[in-house]
PDB file of C-alpha atoms in Angstrom:
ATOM      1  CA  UNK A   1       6.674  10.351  19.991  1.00 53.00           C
ATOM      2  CA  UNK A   2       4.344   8.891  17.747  1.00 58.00           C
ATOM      3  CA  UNK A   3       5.101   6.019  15.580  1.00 65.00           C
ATOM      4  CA  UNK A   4       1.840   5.835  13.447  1.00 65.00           C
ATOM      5  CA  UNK A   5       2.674   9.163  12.143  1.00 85.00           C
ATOM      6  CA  UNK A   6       6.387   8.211  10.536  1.00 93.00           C
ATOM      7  CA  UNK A   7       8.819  10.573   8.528  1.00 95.00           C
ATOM      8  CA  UNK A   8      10.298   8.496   5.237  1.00 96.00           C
ATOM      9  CA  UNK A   9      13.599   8.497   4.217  1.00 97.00           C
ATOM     10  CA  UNK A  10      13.495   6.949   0.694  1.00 97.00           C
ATOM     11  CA  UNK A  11      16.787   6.141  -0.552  1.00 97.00           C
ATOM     12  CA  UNK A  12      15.902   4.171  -3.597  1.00 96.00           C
ATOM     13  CA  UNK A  13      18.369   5.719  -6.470  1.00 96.00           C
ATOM     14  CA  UNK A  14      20.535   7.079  -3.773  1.00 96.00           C
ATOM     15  CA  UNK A  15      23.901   6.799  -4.718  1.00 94.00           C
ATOM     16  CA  UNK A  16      26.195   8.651  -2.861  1.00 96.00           C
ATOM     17  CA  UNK A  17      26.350  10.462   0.122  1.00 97.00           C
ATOM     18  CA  UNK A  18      25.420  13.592  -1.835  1.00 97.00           C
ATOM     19  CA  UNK A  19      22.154  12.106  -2.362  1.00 97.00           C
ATOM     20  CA  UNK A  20      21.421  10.659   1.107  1.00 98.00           C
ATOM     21  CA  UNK A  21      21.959  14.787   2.547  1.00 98.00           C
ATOM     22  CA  UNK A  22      19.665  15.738   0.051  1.00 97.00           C
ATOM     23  CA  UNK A  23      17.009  13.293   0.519  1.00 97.00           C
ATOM     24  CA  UNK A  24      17.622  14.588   4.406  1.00 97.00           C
ATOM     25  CA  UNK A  25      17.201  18.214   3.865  1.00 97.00           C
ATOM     26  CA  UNK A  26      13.945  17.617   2.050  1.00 96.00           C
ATOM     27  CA  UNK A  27      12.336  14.894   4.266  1.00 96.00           C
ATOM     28  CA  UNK A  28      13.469  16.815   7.670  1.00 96.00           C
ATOM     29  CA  UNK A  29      13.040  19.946   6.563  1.00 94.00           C
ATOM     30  CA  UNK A  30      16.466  20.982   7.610  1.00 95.00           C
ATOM     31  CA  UNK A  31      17.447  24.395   7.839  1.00 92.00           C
ATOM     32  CA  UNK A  32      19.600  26.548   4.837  1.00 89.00           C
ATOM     33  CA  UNK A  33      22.565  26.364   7.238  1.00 90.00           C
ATOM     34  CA  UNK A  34      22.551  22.817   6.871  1.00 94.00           C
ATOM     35  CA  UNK A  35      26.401  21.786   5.999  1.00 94.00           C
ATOM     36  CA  UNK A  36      25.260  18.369   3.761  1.00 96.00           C
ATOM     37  CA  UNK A  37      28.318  16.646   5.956  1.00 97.00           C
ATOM     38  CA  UNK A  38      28.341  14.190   8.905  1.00 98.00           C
ATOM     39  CA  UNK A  39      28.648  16.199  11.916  1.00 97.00           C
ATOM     40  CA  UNK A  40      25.843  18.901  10.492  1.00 97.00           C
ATOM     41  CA  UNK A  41      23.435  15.524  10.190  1.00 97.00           C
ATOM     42  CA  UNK A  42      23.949  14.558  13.739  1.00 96.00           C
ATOM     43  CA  UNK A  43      23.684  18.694  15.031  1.00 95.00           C
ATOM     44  CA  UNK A  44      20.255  18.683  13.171  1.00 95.00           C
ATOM     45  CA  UNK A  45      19.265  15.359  14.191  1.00 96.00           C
ATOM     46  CA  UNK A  46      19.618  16.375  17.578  1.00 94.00           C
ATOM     47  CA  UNK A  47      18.183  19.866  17.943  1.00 93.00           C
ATOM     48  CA  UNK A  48      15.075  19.066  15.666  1.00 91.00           C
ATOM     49  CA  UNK A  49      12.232  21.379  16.902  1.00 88.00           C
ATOM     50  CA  UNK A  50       9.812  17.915  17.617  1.00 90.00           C
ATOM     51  CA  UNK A  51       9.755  14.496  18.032  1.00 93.00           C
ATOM     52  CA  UNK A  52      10.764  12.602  15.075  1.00 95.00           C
ATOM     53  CA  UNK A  53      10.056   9.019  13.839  1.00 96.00           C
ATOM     54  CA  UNK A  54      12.189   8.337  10.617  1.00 96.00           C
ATOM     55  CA  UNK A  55      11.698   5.663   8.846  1.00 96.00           C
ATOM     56  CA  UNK A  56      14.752   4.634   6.280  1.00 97.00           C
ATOM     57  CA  UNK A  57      13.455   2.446   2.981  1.00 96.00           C
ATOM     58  CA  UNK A  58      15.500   2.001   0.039  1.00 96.00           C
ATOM     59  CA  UNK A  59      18.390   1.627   1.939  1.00 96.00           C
ATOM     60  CA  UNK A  60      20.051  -1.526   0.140  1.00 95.00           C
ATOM     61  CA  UNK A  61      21.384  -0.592  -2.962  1.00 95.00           C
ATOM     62  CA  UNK A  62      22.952   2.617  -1.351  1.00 96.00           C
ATOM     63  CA  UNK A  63      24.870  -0.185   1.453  1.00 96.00           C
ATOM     64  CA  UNK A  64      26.326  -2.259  -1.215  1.00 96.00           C
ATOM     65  CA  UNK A  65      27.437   0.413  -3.330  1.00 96.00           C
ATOM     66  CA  UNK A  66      29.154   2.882  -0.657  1.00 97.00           C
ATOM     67  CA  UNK A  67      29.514   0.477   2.467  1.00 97.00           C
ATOM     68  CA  UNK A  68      31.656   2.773   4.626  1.00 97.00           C
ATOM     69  CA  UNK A  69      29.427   5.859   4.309  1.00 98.00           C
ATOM     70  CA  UNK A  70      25.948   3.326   5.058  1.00 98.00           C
ATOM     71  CA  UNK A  71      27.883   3.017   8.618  1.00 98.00           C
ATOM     72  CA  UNK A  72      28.941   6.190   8.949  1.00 98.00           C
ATOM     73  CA  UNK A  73      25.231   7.554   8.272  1.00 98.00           C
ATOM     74  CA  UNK A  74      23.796   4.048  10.615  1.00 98.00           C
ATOM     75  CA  UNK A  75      26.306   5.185  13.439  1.00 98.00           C
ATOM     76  CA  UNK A  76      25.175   9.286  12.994  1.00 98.00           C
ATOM     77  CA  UNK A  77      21.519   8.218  13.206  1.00 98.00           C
ATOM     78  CA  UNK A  78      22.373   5.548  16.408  1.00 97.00           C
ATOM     79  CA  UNK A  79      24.202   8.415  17.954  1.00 97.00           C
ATOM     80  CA  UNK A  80      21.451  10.897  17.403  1.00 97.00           C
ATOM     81  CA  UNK A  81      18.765   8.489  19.299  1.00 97.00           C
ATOM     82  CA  UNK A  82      21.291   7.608  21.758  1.00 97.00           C
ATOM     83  CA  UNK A  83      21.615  11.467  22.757  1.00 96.00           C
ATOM     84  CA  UNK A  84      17.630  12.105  22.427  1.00 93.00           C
ATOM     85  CA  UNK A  85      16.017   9.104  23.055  1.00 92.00           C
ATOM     86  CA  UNK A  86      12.260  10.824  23.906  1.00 91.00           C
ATOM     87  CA  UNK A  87      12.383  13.244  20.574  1.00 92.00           C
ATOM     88  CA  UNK A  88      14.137  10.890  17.935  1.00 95.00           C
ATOM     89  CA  UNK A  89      13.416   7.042  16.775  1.00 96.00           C
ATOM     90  CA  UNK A  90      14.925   5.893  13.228  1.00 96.00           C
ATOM     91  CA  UNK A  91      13.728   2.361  11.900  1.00 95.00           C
ATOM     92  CA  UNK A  92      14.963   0.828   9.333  1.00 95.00           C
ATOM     93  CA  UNK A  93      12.918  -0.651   7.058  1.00 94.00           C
ATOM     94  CA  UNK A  94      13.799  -4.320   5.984  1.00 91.00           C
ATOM     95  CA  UNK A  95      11.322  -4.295   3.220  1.00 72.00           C
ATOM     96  CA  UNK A  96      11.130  -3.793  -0.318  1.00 65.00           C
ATOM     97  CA  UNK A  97       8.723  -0.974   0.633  1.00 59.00           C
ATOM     98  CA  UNK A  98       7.181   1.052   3.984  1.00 58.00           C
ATOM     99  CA  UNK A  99       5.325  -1.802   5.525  1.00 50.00           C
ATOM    100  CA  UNK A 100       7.109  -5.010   4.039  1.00 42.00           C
ATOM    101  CA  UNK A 101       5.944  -7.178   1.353  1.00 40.00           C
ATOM    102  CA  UNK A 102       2.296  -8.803   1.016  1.00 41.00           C
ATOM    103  CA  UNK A 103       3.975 -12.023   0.571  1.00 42.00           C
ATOM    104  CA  UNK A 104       4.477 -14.185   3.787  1.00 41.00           C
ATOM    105  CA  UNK A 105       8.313 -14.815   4.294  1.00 39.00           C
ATOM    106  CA  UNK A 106       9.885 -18.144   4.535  1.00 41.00           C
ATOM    107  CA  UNK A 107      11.479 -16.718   7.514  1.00 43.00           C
ATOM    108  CA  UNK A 108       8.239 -15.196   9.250  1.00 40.00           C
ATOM    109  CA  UNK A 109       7.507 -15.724  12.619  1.00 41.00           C
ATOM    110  CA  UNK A 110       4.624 -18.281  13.458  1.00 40.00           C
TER     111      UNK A 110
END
């Protein structure tokens, strides 16, 4: 698995969990039988056809407005690595952006 070579899950302006399937179907290229619920995320996340490194940005916004489904889709995409450790890695992206801010953090290490 190659981590210089990253999928992105954008989820700026994703509001519901309508928008987070469809922001999964395009960046995963998930097949037409895809059933936009929970338990068709985790079969797809677990039978895709290589290994995957997805990184989620633009998470935030989408957490603070529907809290329960931001754990529910955290606790798919834990499960999904759990059960395919060698051909799935999802990162979250703490950032405003892929990479983090330019600016040094007051928190940063060093």
């Amino acid at each position: 698995m190659r981590i210089d070579d990253p999928l992105v899950l954008d989820l700026t302006g994703v509001t519901d969990k309508a928008g987070l399937m469809d922001r999964c179907v395009t960046v995963l290229a998930l097949p037409d039988w895809f059933g936009r619920n929970w338990d068709a995320l985790a079969d797809c996340l677990t039978d895709l056809p290589e290994p995957v490194t997805l990184v989620v940005t633009g998470w935030r916004e989408y957490a603070r407005t529907r809290p329960r489904e931001w754990r529910t889709a955290q606790d798919v995409f834990a499960t999904a690595v759990d059960q395919r450790p060698t051909r799935l890695m999802v990162l979250v992206a703490l950032g405003e952006a892929f990479g983090g801010s330019d600016e040094a953090s007051a928190a940063s290490l060093g």
